[in-house]
JSON list of C-alpha atoms in Angstrom, two decimals:
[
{"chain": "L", "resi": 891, "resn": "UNK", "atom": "CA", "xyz": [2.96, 3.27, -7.78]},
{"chain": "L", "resi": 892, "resn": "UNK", "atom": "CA", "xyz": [1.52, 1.97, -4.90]},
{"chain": "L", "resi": 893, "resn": "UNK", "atom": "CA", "xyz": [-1.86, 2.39, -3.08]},
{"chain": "L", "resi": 894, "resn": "UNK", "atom": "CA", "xyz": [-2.59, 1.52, 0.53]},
{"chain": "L", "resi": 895, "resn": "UNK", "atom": "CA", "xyz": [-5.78, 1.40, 1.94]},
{"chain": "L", "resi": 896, "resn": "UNK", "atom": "CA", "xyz": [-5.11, 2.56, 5.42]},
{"chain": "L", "resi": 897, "resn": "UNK", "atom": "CA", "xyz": [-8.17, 1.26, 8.06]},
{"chain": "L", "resi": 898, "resn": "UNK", "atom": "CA", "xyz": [-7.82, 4.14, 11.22]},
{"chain": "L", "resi": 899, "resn": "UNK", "atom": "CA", "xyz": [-9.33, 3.44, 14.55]},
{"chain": "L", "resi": 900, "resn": "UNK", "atom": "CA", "xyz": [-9.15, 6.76, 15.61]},
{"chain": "L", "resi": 901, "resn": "UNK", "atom": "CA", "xyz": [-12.78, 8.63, 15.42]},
{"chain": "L", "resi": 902, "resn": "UNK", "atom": "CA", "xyz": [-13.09, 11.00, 12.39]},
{"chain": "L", "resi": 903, "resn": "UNK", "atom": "CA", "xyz": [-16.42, 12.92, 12.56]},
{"chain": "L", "resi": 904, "resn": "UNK", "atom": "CA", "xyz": [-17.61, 13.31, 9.34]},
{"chain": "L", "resi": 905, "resn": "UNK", "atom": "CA", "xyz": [-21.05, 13.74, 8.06]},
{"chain": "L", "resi": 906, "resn": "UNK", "atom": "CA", "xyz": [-22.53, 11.76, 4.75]},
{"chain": "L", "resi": 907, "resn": "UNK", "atom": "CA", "xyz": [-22.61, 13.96, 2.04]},
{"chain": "L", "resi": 908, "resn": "UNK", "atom": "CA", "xyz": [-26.03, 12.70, 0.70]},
{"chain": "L", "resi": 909, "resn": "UNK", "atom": "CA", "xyz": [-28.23, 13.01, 4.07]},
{"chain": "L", "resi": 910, "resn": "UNK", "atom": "CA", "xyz": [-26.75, 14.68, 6.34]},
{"chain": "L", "resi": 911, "resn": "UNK", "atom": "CA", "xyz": [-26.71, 10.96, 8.60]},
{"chain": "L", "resi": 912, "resn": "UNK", "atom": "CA", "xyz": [-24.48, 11.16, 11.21]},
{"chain": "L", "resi": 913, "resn": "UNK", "atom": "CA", "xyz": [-22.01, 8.21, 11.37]},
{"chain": "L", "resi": 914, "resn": "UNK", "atom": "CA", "xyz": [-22.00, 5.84, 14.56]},
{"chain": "L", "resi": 915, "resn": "UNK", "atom": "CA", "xyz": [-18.59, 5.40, 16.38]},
{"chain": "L", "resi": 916, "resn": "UNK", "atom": "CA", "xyz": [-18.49, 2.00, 14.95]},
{"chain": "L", "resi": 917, "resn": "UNK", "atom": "CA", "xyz": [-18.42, 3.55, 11.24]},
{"chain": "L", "resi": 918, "resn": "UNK", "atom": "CA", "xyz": [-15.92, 6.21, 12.66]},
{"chain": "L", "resi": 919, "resn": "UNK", "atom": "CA", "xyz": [-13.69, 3.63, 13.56]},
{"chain": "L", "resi": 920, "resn": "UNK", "atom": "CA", "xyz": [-13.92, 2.18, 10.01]},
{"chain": "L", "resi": 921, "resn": "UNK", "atom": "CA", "xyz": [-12.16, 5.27, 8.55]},
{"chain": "L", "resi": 922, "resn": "UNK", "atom": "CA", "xyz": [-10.09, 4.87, 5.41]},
{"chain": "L", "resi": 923, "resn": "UNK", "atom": "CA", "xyz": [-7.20, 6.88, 4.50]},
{"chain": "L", "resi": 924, "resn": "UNK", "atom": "CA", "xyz": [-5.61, 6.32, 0.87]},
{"chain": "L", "resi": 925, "resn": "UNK", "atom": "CA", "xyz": [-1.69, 6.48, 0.91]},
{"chain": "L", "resi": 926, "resn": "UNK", "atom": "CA", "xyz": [0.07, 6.34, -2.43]},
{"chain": "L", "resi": 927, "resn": "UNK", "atom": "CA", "xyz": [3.94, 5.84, -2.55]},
{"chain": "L", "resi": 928, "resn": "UNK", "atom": "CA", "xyz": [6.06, 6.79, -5.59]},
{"chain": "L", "resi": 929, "resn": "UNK", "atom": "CA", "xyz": [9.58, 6.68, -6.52]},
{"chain": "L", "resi": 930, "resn": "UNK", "atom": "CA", "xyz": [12.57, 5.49, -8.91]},
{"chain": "L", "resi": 931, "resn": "UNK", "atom": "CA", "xyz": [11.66, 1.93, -10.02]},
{"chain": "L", "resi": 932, "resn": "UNK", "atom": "CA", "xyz": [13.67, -0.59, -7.82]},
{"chain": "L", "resi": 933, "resn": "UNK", "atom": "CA", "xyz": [14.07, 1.58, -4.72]},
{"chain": "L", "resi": 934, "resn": "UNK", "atom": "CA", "xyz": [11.97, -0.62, -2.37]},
{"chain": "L", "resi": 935, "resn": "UNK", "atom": "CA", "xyz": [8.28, 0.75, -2.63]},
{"chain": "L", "resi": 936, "resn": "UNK", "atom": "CA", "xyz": [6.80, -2.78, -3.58]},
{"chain": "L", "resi": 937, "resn": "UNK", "atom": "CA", "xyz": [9.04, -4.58, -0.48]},
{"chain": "L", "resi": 938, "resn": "UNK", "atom": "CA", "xyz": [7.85, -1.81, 1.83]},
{"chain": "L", "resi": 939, "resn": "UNK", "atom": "CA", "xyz": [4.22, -2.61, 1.50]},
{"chain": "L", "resi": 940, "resn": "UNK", "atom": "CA", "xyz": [4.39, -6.16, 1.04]},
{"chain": "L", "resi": 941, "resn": "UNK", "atom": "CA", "xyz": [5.98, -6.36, 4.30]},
{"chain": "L", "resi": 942, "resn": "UNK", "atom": "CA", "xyz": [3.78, -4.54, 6.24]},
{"chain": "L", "resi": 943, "resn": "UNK", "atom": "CA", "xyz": [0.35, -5.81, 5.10]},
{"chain": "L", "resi": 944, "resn": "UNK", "atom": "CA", "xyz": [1.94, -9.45, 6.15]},
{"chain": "L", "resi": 945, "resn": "UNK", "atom": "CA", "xyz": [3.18, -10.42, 2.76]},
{"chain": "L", "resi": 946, "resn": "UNK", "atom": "CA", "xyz": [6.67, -12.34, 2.19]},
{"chain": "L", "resi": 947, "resn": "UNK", "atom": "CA", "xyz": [9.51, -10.06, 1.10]},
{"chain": "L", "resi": 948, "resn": "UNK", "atom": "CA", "xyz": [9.91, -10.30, -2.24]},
{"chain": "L", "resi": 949, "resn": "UNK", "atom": "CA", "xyz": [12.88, -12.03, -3.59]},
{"chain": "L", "resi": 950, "resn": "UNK", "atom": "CA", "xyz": [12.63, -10.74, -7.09]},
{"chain": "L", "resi": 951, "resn": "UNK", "atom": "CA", "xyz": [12.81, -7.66, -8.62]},
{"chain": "L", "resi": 952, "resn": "UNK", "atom": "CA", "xyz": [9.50, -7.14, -10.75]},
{"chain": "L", "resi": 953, "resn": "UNK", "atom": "CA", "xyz": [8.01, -3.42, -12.07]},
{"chain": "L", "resi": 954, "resn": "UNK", "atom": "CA", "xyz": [5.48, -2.58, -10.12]},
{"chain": "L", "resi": 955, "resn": "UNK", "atom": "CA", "xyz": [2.06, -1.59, -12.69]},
{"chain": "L", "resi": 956, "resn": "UNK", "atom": "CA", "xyz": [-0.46, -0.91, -10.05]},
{"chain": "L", "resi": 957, "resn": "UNK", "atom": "CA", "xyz": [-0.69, -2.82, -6.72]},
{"chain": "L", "resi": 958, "resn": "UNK", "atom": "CA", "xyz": [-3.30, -2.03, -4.12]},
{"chain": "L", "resi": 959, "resn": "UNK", "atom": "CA", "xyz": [-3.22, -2.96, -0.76]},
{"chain": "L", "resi": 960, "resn": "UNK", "atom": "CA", "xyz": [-5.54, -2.25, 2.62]},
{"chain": "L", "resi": 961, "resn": "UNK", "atom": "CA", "xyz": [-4.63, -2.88, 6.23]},
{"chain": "L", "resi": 962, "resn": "UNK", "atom": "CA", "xyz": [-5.28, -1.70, 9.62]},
{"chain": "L", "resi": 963, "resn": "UNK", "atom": "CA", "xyz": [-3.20, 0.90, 11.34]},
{"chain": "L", "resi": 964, "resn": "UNK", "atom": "CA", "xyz": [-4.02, 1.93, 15.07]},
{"chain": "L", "resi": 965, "resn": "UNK", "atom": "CA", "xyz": [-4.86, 5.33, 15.64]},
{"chain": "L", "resi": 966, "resn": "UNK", "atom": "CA", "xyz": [-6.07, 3.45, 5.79]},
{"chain": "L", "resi": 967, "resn": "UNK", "atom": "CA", "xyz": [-6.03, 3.09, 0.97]},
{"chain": "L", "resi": 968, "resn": "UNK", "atom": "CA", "xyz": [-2.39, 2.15, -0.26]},
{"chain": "L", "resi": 969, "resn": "UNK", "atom": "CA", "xyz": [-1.11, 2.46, -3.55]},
{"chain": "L", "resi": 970, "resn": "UNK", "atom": "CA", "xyz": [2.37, 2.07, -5.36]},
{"chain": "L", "resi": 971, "resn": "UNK", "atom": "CA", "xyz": [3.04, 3.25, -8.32]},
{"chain": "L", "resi": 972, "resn": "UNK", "atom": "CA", "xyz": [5.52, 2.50, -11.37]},
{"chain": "L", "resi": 973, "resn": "UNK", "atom": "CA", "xyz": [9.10, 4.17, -10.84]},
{"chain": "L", "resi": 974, "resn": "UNK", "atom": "CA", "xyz": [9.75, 3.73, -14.63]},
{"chain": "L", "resi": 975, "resn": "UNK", "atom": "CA", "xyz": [9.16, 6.64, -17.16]},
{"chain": "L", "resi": 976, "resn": "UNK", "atom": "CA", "xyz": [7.18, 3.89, -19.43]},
{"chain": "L", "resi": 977, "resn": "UNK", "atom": "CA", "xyz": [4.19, 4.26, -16.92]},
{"chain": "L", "resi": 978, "resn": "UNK", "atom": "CA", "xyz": [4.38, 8.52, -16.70]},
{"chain": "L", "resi": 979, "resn": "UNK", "atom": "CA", "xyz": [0.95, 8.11, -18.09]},
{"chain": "L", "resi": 980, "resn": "UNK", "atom": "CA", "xyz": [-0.23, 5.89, -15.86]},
{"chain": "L", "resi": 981, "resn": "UNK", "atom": "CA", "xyz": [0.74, 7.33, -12.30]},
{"chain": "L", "resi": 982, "resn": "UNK", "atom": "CA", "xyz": [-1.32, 9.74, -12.52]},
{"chain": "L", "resi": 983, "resn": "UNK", "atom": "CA", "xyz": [-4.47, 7.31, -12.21]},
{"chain": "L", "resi": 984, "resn": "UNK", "atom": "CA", "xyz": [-3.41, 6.93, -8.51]},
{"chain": "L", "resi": 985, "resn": "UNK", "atom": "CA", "xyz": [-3.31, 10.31, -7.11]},
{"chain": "L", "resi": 986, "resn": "UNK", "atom": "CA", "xyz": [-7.06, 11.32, -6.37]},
{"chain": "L", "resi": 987, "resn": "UNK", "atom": "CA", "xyz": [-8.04, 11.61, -3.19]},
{"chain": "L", "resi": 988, "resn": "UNK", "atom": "CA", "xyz": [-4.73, 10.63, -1.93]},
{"chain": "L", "resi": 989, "resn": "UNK", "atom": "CA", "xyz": [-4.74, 11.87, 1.62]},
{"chain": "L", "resi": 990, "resn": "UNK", "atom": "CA", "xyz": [-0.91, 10.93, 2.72]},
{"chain": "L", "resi": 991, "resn": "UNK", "atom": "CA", "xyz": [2.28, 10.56, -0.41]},
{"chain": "L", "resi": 992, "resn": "UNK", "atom": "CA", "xyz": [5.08, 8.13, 0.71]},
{"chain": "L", "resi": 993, "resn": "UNK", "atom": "CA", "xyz": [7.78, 9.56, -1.67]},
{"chain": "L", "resi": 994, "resn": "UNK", "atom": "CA", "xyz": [10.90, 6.90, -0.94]},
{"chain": "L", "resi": 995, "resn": "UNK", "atom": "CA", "xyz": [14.20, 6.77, -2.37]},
{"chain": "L", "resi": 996, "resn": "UNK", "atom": "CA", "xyz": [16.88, 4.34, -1.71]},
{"chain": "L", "resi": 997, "resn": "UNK", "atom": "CA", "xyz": [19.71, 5.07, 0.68]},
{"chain": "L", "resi": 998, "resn": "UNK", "atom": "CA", "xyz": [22.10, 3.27, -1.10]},
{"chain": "L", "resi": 999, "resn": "UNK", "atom": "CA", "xyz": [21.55, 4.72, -4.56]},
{"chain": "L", "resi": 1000, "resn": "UNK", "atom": "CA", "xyz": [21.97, 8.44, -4.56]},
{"chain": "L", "resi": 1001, "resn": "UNK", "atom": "CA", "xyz": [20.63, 9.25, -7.61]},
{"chain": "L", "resi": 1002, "resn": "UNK", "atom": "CA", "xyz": [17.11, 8.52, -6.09]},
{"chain": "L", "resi": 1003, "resn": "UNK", "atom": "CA", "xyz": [17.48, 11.00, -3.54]},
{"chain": "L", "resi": 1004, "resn": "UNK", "atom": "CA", "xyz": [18.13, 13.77, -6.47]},
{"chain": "L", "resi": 1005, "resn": "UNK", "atom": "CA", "xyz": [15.06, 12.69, -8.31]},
{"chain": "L", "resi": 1006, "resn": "UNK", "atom": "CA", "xyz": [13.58, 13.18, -5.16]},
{"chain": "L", "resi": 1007, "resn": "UNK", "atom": "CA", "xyz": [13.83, 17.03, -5.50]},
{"chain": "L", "resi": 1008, "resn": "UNK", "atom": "CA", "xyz": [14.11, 16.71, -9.41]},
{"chain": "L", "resi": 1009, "resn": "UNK", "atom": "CA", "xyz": [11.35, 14.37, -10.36]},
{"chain": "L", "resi": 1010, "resn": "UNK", "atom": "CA", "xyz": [8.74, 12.92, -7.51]},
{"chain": "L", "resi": 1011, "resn": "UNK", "atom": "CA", "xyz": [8.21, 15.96, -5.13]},
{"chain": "L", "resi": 1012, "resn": "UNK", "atom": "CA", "xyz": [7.45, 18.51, -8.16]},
{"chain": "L", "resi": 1013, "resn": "UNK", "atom": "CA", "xyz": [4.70, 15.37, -9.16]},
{"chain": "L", "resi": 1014, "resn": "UNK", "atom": "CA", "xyz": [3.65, 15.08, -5.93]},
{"chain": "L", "resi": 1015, "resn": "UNK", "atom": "CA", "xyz": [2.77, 18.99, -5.44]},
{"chain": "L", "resi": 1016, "resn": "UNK", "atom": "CA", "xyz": [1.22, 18.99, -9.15]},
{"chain": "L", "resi": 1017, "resn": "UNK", "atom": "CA", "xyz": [-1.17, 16.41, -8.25]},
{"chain": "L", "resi": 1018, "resn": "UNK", "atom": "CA", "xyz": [-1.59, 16.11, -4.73]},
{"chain": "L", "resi": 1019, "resn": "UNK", "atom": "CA", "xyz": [-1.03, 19.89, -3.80]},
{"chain": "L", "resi": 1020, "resn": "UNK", "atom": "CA", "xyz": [-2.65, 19.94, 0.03]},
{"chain": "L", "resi": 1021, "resn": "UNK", "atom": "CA", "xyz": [-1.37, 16.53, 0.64]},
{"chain": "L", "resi": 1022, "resn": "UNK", "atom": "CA", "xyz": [1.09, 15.61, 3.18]},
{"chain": "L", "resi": 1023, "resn": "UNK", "atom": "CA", "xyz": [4.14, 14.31, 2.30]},
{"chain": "L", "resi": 1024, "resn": "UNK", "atom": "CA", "xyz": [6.70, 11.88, 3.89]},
{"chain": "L", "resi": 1025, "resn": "UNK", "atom": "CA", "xyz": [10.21, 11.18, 2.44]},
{"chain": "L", "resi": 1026, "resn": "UNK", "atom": "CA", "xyz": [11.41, 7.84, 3.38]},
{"chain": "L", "resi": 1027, "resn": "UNK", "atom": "CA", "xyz": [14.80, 6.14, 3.02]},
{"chain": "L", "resi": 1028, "resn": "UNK", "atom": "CA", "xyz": [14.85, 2.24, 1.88]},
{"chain": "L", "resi": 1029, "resn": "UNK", "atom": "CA", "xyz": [17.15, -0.14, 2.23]},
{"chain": "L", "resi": 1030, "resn": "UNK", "atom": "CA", "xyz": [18.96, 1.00, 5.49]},
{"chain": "L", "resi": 1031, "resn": "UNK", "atom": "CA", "xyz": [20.05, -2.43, 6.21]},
{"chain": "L", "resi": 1032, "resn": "UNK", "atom": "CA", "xyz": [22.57, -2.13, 2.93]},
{"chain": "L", "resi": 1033, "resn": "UNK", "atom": "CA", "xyz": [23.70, 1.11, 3.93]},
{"chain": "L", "resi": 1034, "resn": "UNK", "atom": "CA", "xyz": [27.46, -0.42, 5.51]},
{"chain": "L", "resi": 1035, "resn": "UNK", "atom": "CA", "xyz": [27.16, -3.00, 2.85]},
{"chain": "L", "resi": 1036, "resn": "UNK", "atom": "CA", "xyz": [29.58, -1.55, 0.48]},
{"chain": "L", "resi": 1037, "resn": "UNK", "atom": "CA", "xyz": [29.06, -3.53, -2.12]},
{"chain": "L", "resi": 1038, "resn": "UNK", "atom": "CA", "xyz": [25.45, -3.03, -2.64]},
{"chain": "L", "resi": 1039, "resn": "UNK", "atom": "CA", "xyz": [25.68, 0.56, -3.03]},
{"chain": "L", "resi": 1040, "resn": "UNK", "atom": "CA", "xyz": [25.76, 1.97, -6.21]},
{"chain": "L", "resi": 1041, "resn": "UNK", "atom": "CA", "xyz": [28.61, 2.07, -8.38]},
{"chain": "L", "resi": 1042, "resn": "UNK", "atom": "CA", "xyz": [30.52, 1.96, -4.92]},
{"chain": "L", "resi": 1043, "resn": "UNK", "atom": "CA", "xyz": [29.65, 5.70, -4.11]},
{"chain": "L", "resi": 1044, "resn": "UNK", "atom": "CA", "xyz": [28.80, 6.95, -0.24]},
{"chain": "L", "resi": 1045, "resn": "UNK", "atom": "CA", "xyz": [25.65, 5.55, 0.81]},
{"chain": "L", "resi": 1046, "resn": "UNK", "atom": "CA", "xyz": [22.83, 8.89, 1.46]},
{"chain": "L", "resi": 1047, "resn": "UNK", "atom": "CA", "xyz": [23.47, 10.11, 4.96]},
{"chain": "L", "resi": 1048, "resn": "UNK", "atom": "CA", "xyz": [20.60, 10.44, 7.60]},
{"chain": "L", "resi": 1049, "resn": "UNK", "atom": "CA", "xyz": [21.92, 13.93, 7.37]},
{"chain": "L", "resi": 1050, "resn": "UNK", "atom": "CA", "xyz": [21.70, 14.55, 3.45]},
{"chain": "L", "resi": 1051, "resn": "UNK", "atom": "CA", "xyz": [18.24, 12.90, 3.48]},
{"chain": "L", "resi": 1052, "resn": "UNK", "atom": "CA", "xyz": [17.02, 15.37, 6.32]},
{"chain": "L", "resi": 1053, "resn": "UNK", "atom": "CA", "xyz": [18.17, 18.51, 4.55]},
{"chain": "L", "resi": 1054, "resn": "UNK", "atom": "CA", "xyz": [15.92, 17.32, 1.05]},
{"chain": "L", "resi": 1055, "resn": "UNK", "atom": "CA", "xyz": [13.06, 16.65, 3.77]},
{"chain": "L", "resi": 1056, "resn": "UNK", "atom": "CA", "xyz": [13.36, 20.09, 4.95]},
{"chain": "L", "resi": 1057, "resn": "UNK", "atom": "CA", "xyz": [13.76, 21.23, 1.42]},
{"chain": "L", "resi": 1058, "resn": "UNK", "atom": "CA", "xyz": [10.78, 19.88, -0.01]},
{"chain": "L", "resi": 1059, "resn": "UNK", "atom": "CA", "xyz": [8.43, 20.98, 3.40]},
{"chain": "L", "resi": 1060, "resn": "UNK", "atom": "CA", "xyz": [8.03, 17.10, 4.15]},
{"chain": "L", "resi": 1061, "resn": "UNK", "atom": "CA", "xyz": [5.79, 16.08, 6.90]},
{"chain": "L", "resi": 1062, "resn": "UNK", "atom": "CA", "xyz": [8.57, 13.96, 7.75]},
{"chain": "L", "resi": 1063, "resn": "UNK", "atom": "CA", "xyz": [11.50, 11.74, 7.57]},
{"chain": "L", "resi": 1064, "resn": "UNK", "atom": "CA", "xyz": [11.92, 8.33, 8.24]},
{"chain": "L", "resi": 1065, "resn": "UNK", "atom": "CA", "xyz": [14.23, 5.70, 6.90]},
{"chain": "L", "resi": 1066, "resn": "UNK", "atom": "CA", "xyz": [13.38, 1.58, 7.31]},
{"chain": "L", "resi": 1067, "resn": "UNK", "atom": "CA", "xyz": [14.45, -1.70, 6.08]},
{"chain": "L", "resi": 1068, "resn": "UNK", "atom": "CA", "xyz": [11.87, -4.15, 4.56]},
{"chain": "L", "resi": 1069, "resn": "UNK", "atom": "CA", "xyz": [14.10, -6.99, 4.68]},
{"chain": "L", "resi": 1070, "resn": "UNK", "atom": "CA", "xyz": [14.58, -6.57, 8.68]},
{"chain": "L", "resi": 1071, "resn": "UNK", "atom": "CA", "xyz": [11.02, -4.72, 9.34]},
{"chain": "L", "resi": 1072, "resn": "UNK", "atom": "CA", "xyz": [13.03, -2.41, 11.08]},
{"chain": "L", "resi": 1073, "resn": "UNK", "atom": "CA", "xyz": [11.54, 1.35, 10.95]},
{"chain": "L", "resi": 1074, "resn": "UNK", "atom": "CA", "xyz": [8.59, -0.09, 8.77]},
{"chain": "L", "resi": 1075, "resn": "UNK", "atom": "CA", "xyz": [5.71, 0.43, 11.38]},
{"chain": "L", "resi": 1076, "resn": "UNK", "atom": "CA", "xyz": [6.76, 3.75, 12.05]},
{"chain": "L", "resi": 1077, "resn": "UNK", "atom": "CA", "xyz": [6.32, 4.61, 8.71]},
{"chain": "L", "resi": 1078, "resn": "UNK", "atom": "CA", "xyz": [2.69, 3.64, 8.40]},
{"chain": "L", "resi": 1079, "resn": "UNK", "atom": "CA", "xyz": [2.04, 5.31, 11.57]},
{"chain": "L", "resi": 1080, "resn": "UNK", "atom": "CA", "xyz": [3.55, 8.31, 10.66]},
{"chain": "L", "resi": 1081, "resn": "UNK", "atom": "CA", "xyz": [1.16, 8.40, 7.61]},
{"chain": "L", "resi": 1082, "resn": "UNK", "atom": "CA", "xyz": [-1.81, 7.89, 9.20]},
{"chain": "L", "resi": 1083, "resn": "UNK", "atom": "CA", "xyz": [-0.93, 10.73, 11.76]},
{"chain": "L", "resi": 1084, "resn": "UNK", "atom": "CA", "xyz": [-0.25, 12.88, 8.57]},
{"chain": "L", "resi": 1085, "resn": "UNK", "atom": "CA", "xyz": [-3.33, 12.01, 6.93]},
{"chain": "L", "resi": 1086, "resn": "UNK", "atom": "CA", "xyz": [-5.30, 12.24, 9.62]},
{"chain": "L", "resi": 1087, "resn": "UNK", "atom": "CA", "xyz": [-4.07, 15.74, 11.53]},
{"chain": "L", "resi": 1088, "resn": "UNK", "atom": "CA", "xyz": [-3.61, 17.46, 7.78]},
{"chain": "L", "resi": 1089, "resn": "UNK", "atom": "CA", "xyz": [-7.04, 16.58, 6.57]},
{"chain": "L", "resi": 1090, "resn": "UNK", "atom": "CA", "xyz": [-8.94, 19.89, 5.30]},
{"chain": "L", "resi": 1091, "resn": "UNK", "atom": "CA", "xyz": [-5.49, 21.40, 5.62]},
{"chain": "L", "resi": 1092, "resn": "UNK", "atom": "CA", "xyz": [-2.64, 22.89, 4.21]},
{"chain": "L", "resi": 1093, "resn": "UNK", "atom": "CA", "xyz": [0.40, 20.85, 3.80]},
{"chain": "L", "resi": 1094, "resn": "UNK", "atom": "CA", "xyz": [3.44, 22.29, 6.48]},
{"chain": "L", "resi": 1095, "resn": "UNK", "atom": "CA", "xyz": [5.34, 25.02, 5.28]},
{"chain": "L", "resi": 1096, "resn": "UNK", "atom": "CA", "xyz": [8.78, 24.12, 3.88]},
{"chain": "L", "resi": 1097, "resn": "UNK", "atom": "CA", "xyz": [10.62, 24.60, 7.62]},
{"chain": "L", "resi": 1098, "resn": "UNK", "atom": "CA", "xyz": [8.59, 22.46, 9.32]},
{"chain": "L", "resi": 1099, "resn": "UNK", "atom": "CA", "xyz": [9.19, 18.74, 9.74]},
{"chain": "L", "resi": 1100, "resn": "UNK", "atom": "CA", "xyz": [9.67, 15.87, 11.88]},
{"chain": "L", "resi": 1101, "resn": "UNK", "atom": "CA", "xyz": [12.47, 13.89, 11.41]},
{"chain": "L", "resi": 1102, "resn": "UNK", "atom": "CA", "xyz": [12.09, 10.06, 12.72]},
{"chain": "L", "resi": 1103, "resn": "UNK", "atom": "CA", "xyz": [13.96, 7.45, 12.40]}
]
């Protein structure tokens, strides 16, 4: 599991709990959302935020315990978690006060995409039930590389991934490559608009989402 601190410089009025002090616009434009991404172990959640908060692509595969990152996104807390059933008991550390849920999957192994429906969103609603979600495809740049999908089946289609998007009421859809960076800011800004325009709300009902990528 992963957590991402994610640093907004939109303003957020909000009022402090203890004394009713009002923030200044410099404190407003401090604002912290916490993203948390989960998914099968090996589908690219680690990559994903290493490359984004500036971090070399990793070049080894290693399970992911608990890895927090912050960074700044214009308009932030990240987490990933473990993918692997060893650390059920562990994920659920991550989710409170979560205010945006990555949940990726890797478009060249299928079987993510069912535990998608199967496993991740059904965790994701248990724990984080007024939370936005976004699913997100990893990986795109192995998507024509037959080799590197899994036991040589069809790579997931834009298509397929839309229709378990729309089927699990996700915020949205995006799909991105951390090796190439390609679709990886969109991501993060995605989530922060999430975060940001569903806070005190309800997530979107299940046919409504935006699909970007």
């Amino acid at each position: 599991m992963s957590l991402a601190c994610l640093r907004s410089n939109r303003d957020v009025p909000r009022h402090s709990d203890c004394d009713g002090f009002r923030k200044t616009d410099a404190d407003k434009s401090r604002e912290r959302r916490k993203l948390v991404t989960v998914g099968e172990g090996g589908c690219g959640k680690t990559c994903l935020l290493a490359v984004f908060t500036g971090r070399p692509f990793p070049q080894q595969y290693v399970p992911t315990v608990l890895h927090t990152y912050v960074t700044r996104v214009h308009i932030g807390d990240q987490t990933d978690s473990p993918g692997q059933e060893d650390y059920d008991r562990l994920r659920p550390i991550s989710y409170p006060n979560t205010d945006v849920v990555l949940i990726c999957f890797s478009l060249v192994q299928p079987d993510s995409l069912v535990n998608v429906v199967e496993r991740w969103n059904p965790e994701a609603e248990h724990f984080c039930p007024r939370v936005p979600i976004i699913l997100v495809g990893t990986k795109k740049d192995l998507r024509n590389k037959v080799d590197a999908v899994e036991d040589r089946r069809k790579p997931v289609t834009s298509f397929e991934g839309r229709l378990v998007a729309e089927k699990i009421g996700a915020f949205a859809y995006l799909e991105c490559s951390a090796l190439t960076m390609e679709g990886v800011h969109q991501v993060f800004q995605t989530a922060v608009i999430a975060a940001v325009k569903m806070s005190g709300a309800r997530r979107p009902q299940r046919s409504a989402y935006c699909n970007l990528f």
